[in-house]
mmCIF file of C-alpha atoms (C1' of nucleotides) in Angstrom:
data_model
loop_
_atom_site.group_PDB
_atom_site.id
_atom_site.type_symbol
_atom_site.label_atom_id
_atom_site.label_comp_id
_atom_site.label_asym_id
_atom_site.label_seq_id
_atom_site.Cartn_x
_atom_site.Cartn_y
_atom_site.Cartn_z
ATOM 1 C CA MET A 20 -0.151 -0.155 0.189
ATOM 2 C CA ASN A 21 1.248 3.364 -0.669
ATOM 3 C CA LYS A 22 1.965 5.811 1.940
ATOM 4 C CA ILE A 23 -0.784 8.256 1.066
ATOM 5 C CA ASN A 24 -3.376 5.461 1.652
ATOM 6 C CA LEU A 25 -1.595 4.099 4.616
ATOM 7 C CA ILE A 26 -1.634 7.327 6.626
ATOM 8 C CA TYR A 27 -5.596 7.653 5.730
ATOM 9 C CA ASN A 28 -6.374 4.127 7.133
ATOM 10 C CA LYS A 29 -4.368 4.751 10.362
ATOM 11 C CA LEU A 30 -6.083 8.236 10.764
ATOM 12 C CA TYR A 31 -9.453 6.749 10.393
ATOM 13 C CA LYS A 32 -8.899 3.767 12.494
ATOM 14 C CA SER A 33 -7.897 6.044 15.288
ATOM 15 C CA PHE A 34 -10.164 9.130 14.868
ATOM 16 C CA GLY A 35 -13.179 7.606 13.266
ATOM 17 C CA PRO A 36 -15.415 9.495 10.689
ATOM 18 C CA GLN A 37 -15.510 13.302 11.292
ATOM 19 C CA HIS A 38 -19.224 14.181 9.756
ATOM 20 C CA TRP A 39 -17.953 17.318 8.365
ATOM 21 C CA TRP A 40 -19.868 20.655 7.044
ATOM 22 C CA PRO A 41 -22.883 19.384 8.909
ATOM 23 C CA VAL A 42 -25.903 19.997 6.636
ATOM 24 C CA THR A 43 -29.153 21.163 8.764
ATOM 25 C CA SER A 44 -31.126 23.263 5.898
ATOM 26 C CA ASP A 45 -32.728 22.854 2.602
ATOM 27 C CA ASN A 46 -30.184 25.130 0.942
ATOM 28 C CA ALA A 47 -27.224 23.288 2.328
ATOM 29 C CA ARG A 48 -25.176 24.068 -0.461
ATOM 30 C CA LEU A 49 -25.295 27.762 -0.195
ATOM 31 C CA GLU A 50 -24.635 27.427 3.614
ATOM 32 C CA ILE A 51 -21.530 25.302 2.891
ATOM 33 C CA ILE A 52 -20.345 27.975 0.212
ATOM 34 C CA ILE A 53 -20.909 30.574 2.642
ATOM 35 C CA GLY A 54 -18.969 28.568 5.462
ATOM 36 C CA ALA A 55 -16.177 28.262 3.349
ATOM 37 C CA ILE A 56 -15.689 31.751 3.143
ATOM 38 C CA LEU A 57 -16.358 32.608 6.761
ATOM 39 C CA THR A 58 -13.782 29.916 7.798
ATOM 40 C CA GLN A 59 -10.791 31.242 5.883
ATOM 41 C CA ASN A 60 -7.939 31.360 8.492
ATOM 42 C CA THR A 61 -10.679 31.089 10.966
ATOM 43 C CA ALA A 62 -11.715 28.629 13.811
ATOM 44 C CA TRP A 63 -14.910 26.818 12.959
ATOM 45 C CA LYS A 64 -16.237 27.355 16.343
ATOM 46 C CA ASN A 65 -16.242 31.239 15.409
ATOM 47 C CA VAL A 66 -17.706 30.597 12.329
ATOM 48 C CA LYS A 67 -20.531 28.880 13.844
ATOM 49 C CA ARG A 68 -22.250 31.653 15.491
ATOM 50 C CA ALA A 69 -21.859 33.733 12.350
ATOM 51 C CA ILE A 70 -23.806 31.304 10.543
ATOM 52 C CA GLU A 71 -26.211 31.043 13.230
ATOM 53 C CA ASN A 72 -27.044 35.084 12.980
ATOM 54 C CA LEU A 73 -27.352 34.910 9.390
ATOM 55 C CA LYS A 74 -29.795 31.846 9.594
ATOM 56 C CA LYS A 75 -31.751 33.670 12.312
ATOM 57 C CA ASN A 76 -32.073 36.550 9.592
ATOM 58 C CA ASN A 77 -32.815 34.282 6.682
ATOM 59 C CA LEU A 78 -29.466 35.444 4.893
ATOM 60 C CA ILE A 79 -28.896 31.847 3.578
ATOM 61 C CA ASN A 80 -30.381 33.202 0.582
ATOM 62 C CA ILE A 81 -28.445 34.887 -2.570
ATOM 63 C CA LYS A 82 -31.018 37.651 -3.267
ATOM 64 C CA LYS A 83 -31.143 38.820 0.520
ATOM 65 C CA ILE A 84 -27.395 38.845 0.658
ATOM 66 C CA ASN A 85 -27.617 40.879 -2.353
ATOM 67 C CA HIS A 86 -30.228 43.305 -0.846
ATOM 68 C CA ILE A 87 -28.699 43.696 2.703
ATOM 69 C CA ASN A 88 -26.589 46.545 3.605
ATOM 70 C CA ARG A 89 -22.745 45.780 3.716
ATOM 71 C CA LYS A 90 -21.980 47.086 7.105
ATOM 72 C CA GLU A 91 -25.043 45.413 8.422
ATOM 73 C CA LEU A 92 -24.007 42.008 6.816
ATOM 74 C CA ALA A 93 -20.528 42.515 8.486
ATOM 75 C CA ASN A 94 -21.962 43.039 11.805
ATOM 76 C CA LEU A 95 -23.783 39.828 11.667
ATOM 77 C CA ILE A 96 -20.633 37.934 10.990
ATOM 78 C CA LYS A 97 -18.409 39.518 13.314
ATOM 79 C CA SER A 98 -17.538 36.613 15.555
ATOM 80 C CA SER A 99 -15.732 35.098 12.319
ATOM 81 C CA GLY A 100 -13.288 37.798 12.124
ATOM 82 C CA TYR A 101 -11.901 39.962 8.949
ATOM 83 C CA TYR A 102 -15.901 40.517 8.945
ATOM 84 C CA ASN A 103 -15.374 43.414 6.597
ATOM 85 C CA GLU A 104 -13.373 41.636 4.246
ATOM 86 C CA LYS A 105 -15.868 38.633 4.410
ATOM 87 C CA ALA A 106 -18.769 41.020 4.023
ATOM 88 C CA LYS A 107 -17.414 41.939 0.874
ATOM 89 C CA LYS A 108 -16.651 38.527 -0.298
ATOM 90 C CA LEU A 109 -20.153 37.322 0.670
ATOM 91 C CA LYS A 110 -21.496 40.116 -1.408
ATOM 92 C CA ASN A 111 -19.358 39.154 -4.473
ATOM 93 C CA ILE A 112 -20.235 35.457 -4.358
ATOM 94 C CA ALA A 113 -24.200 36.361 -3.971
ATOM 95 C CA ASN A 114 -23.657 38.772 -7.019
ATOM 96 C CA PHE A 115 -21.932 36.145 -8.740
ATOM 97 C CA LEU A 116 -24.497 33.479 -7.871
ATOM 98 C CA SER A 117 -27.404 35.722 -8.846
ATOM 99 C CA LYS A 118 -26.290 35.743 -12.396
ATOM 100 C CA ASN A 119 -24.836 32.069 -12.756
ATOM 101 C CA SER A 120 -27.172 29.767 -11.145
ATOM 102 C CA ILE A 121 -25.901 26.898 -8.641
ATOM 103 C CA GLU A 122 -27.892 24.840 -10.828
ATOM 104 C CA ARG A 123 -25.906 25.564 -13.925
ATOM 105 C CA PHE A 124 -22.660 25.182 -11.874
ATOM 106 C CA LYS A 125 -23.562 21.588 -10.874
ATOM 107 C CA LYS A 126 -23.166 20.427 -14.580
ATOM 108 C CA LEU A 127 -19.675 21.990 -15.000
ATOM 109 C CA SER A 128 -16.852 19.767 -15.036
ATOM 110 C CA ILE A 129 -14.426 19.945 -12.023
ATOM 111 C CA GLU A 130 -11.941 22.234 -14.019
ATOM 112 C CA GLU A 131 -14.554 24.278 -15.512
ATOM 113 C CA LEU A 132 -16.325 24.757 -11.791
ATOM 114 C CA ARG A 133 -12.974 25.568 -10.509
ATOM 115 C CA LYS A 134 -12.020 28.225 -12.973
ATOM 116 C CA LYS A 135 -15.271 30.056 -12.459
ATOM 117 C CA LEU A 136 -15.080 30.150 -8.685
ATOM 118 C CA LEU A 137 -11.468 31.464 -9.017
ATOM 119 C CA GLU A 138 -12.603 34.317 -11.054
ATOM 120 C CA ILE A 139 -14.739 35.453 -7.860
ATOM 121 C CA LYS A 140 -12.681 38.074 -5.762
ATOM 122 C CA GLY A 141 -12.347 36.568 -2.234
ATOM 123 C CA ILE A 142 -11.848 32.926 -3.344
ATOM 124 C CA GLY A 143 -8.582 31.158 -3.731
ATOM 125 C CA PRO A 144 -7.535 27.551 -4.381
ATOM 126 C CA GLU A 145 -8.191 26.193 -0.951
ATOM 127 C CA THR A 146 -11.765 28.067 -0.706
ATOM 128 C CA ALA A 147 -12.487 27.086 -4.330
ATOM 129 C CA ASP A 148 -11.493 23.352 -3.656
ATOM 130 C CA SER A 149 -13.506 23.375 -0.490
ATOM 131 C CA MET A 150 -16.735 24.453 -2.257
ATOM 132 C CA ILE A 151 -16.021 21.977 -4.946
ATOM 133 C CA LEU A 152 -15.599 19.086 -2.637
ATOM 134 C CA TYR A 153 -17.996 19.828 0.267
ATOM 135 C CA ALA A 154 -21.123 21.954 -1.745
ATOM 136 C CA PHE A 155 -20.718 20.048 -5.143
ATOM 137 C CA ASN A 156 -19.674 16.866 -3.618
ATOM 138 C CA LYS A 157 -17.298 16.373 -6.504
ATOM 139 C CA PRO A 158 -13.617 14.673 -6.061
ATOM 140 C CA ILE A 159 -10.779 17.228 -5.742
ATOM 141 C CA PHE A 160 -8.427 17.396 -2.873
ATOM 142 C CA VAL A 161 -8.375 20.308 -0.541
ATOM 143 C CA ILE A 162 -4.839 21.590 0.727
ATOM 144 C CA ASP A 163 -4.933 23.532 3.699
ATOM 145 C CA ALA A 164 -2.354 24.940 6.247
ATOM 146 C CA TYR A 165 -2.776 21.596 8.315
ATOM 147 C CA THR A 166 -2.168 19.507 5.247
ATOM 148 C CA LYS A 167 0.781 21.376 4.255
ATOM 149 C CA ARG A 168 2.295 21.398 7.613
ATOM 150 C CA ILE A 169 1.546 17.631 8.270
ATOM 151 C CA PHE A 170 3.262 16.680 5.051
ATOM 152 C CA GLU A 171 6.045 18.700 5.311
ATOM 153 C CA ARG A 172 6.755 16.935 8.384
ATOM 154 C CA LEU A 173 6.231 13.651 6.966
ATOM 155 C CA GLY A 174 8.983 14.725 4.553
ATOM 156 C CA TYR A 175 7.137 16.129 1.594
ATOM 157 C CA LYS A 176 9.162 19.404 1.701
ATOM 158 C CA GLN A 177 8.461 22.689 -0.028
ATOM 159 C CA ARG A 178 5.405 21.663 -1.967
ATOM 160 C CA THR A 179 3.482 24.073 -3.720
ATOM 161 C CA TYR A 180 -0.540 23.964 -3.378
ATOM 162 C CA ASP A 181 -0.609 22.441 -6.678
ATOM 163 C CA GLU A 182 2.109 19.802 -6.247
ATOM 164 C CA LEU A 183 0.645 18.691 -2.797
ATOM 165 C CA GLN A 184 -2.906 18.463 -4.301
ATOM 166 C CA LYS A 185 -1.416 16.189 -7.465
ATOM 167 C CA LEU A 186 0.151 13.608 -4.837
ATOM 168 C CA PHE A 187 -3.355 13.056 -3.511
ATOM 169 C CA HIS A 188 -4.841 12.687 -6.609
ATOM 170 C CA LYS A 189 -2.433 10.183 -7.590
ATOM 171 C CA ASN A 190 -2.541 8.013 -4.853
ATOM 172 C CA LEU A 191 -6.178 8.074 -3.908
ATOM 173 C CA GLU A 192 -9.143 6.721 -5.525
ATOM 174 C CA SER A 193 -11.028 9.464 -7.101
ATOM 175 C CA ASP A 194 -14.055 9.535 -4.713
ATOM 176 C CA TYR A 195 -15.432 12.581 -3.082
ATOM 177 C CA LYS A 196 -16.189 10.737 0.193
ATOM 178 C CA ILE A 197 -12.728 9.539 0.709
ATOM 179 C CA PHE A 198 -11.454 13.171 -0.329
ATOM 180 C CA ASN A 199 -13.781 14.639 2.258
ATOM 181 C CA GLU A 200 -12.952 12.405 5.045
ATOM 182 C CA TYR A 201 -9.328 12.269 4.578
ATOM 183 C CA HIS A 202 -9.096 16.248 4.886
ATOM 184 C CA ALA A 203 -11.187 16.280 7.848
ATOM 185 C CA LEU A 204 -9.032 13.672 9.495
ATOM 186 C CA LEU A 205 -5.838 15.778 8.830
ATOM 187 C CA VAL A 206 -7.559 18.717 10.441
ATOM 188 C CA GLU A 207 -8.097 16.662 13.442
ATOM 189 C CA LEU A 208 -4.620 15.433 13.390
ATOM 190 C CA GLY A 209 -3.198 19.025 13.183
ATOM 191 C CA LYS A 210 -5.494 20.492 15.677
ATOM 192 C CA ASN A 211 -4.607 17.853 18.350
ATOM 193 C CA TYR A 212 -1.449 16.224 17.465
ATOM 194 C CA CYS A 213 0.618 17.991 14.541
ATOM 195 C CA LYS A 214 0.274 21.388 16.223
ATOM 196 C CA LYS A 215 2.456 24.095 15.382
ATOM 197 C CA LYS A 216 4.550 22.709 18.540
ATOM 198 C CA PRO A 217 3.622 19.191 17.974
ATOM 199 C CA ASP A 218 2.713 16.674 20.361
ATOM 200 C CA CYS A 219 4.132 13.369 18.944
ATOM 201 C CA GLU A 220 4.004 10.982 21.703
ATOM 202 C CA LYS A 221 0.513 9.874 21.019
ATOM 203 C CA CYS A 222 0.537 10.666 17.284
ATOM 204 C CA PRO A 223 -1.335 7.689 15.593
ATOM 205 C CA ILE A 224 1.066 8.123 12.450
ATOM 206 C CA ILE A 225 4.414 8.672 14.325
ATOM 207 C CA LYS A 226 5.762 5.799 12.312
ATOM 208 C CA CYS A 227 5.383 7.392 9.110
ATOM 209 C CA CYS A 228 7.058 10.720 10.229
ATOM 210 C CA ASN A 229 10.593 11.675 9.320
ATOM 211 C CA ARG A 230 10.769 13.974 12.844
ATOM 212 C CA ASN A 231 11.108 10.720 14.729
ATOM 213 C "C1'" DC B 6 -1.265 37.953 28.640
ATOM 214 C "C1'" DG B 7 0.011 36.088 23.871
ATOM 215 C "C1'" DC B 8 -0.760 32.705 20.493
ATOM 216 C "C1'" DC B 9 -3.462 31.080 16.521
ATOM 217 C "C1'" DA B 10 -7.255 29.521 13.692
ATOM 218 C "C1'" DG B 11 -10.161 24.667 8.252
ATOM 219 C "C1'" DG B 12 -6.823 32.267 3.476
ATOM 220 C "C1'" DG B 13 -6.597 35.581 0.089
ATOM 221 C "C1'" DC B 14 -5.105 39.884 -1.758
ATOM 222 C "C1'" DC B 15 -1.999 43.642 -2.595
ATOM 223 C "C1'" DT B 16 2.739 45.272 -3.020
ATOM 224 C "C1'" DC B 17 7.331 45.015 -4.056
ATOM 225 C "C1'" DA B 18 11.549 43.127 -5.447
ATOM 226 C "C1'" DT C 28 6.883 33.689 -7.626
ATOM 227 C "C1'" DG C 29 7.732 34.669 -3.168
ATOM 228 C "C1'" DA C 30 7.863 36.814 1.035
ATOM 229 C "C1'" DG C 31 5.710 40.237 3.747
ATOM 230 C "C1'" DG C 32 1.873 42.989 5.411
ATOM 231 C "C1'" DC C 33 -2.790 43.222 6.204
ATOM 232 C "C1'" DC C 34 -7.523 42.000 7.641
ATOM 233 C "C1'" DA C 35 -9.973 40.710 13.448
ATOM 234 C "C1'" DT C 36 -12.711 37.982 16.252
ATOM 235 C "C1'" DG C 37 -12.986 34.367 20.213
ATOM 236 C "C1'" DG C 38 -10.873 30.319 22.388
ATOM 237 C "C1'" DC C 39 -7.443 28.435 24.962
#
DNA sequence: CGCCAGGGCCTCA
DNA sequence: TGAGGCCATGGC
């Protein structure tokens, strides 16, 4: 078995399924898209309250985001940090989605969808890939800060976003469920063990790591 | 109190 | 193309 699959199996065995991007409403897809923006460089705990505020005001809705005053929107998402920037981004996306329906996006190939999303100001590679994977359920691997740090320590040094992503695409079955679970497992590892100051003693993949 | 979190944009070499 | 500054709250 290759190393990428081996690590997945070990993480899954020790952490179990992660149940990511909890879906609680009919417009779950839009909620995930909004969540992907709000969680940029931000802990999910802080994002949760912002999403609850949006829900209370029925703002998981493209038209309503288009209509609401930007400062008012910023105030509602304050807990997620960078709230002025993120309010702009949400408005950019809502504006874009009002012209290009989500329904139309679903029919695009991964490459076409990614290109479209990257045209929106505020969406970079990771956010685009998160949306493709978690909102559109298409197989693309999300590379975040945890993934970079973990695989740097494992021995895959100085890889760019695209290089690291290719590593996963080459070695894994192209299945969005696997990609979803794997990314979530890496976040769990990064939060609890492979932290900036790592706790290596109880790390479930210590045997795979170059540091030890 | 300091550190950091499920990034991206802009500027400047 | 890559490094550095900036955006900012809340949990620990």
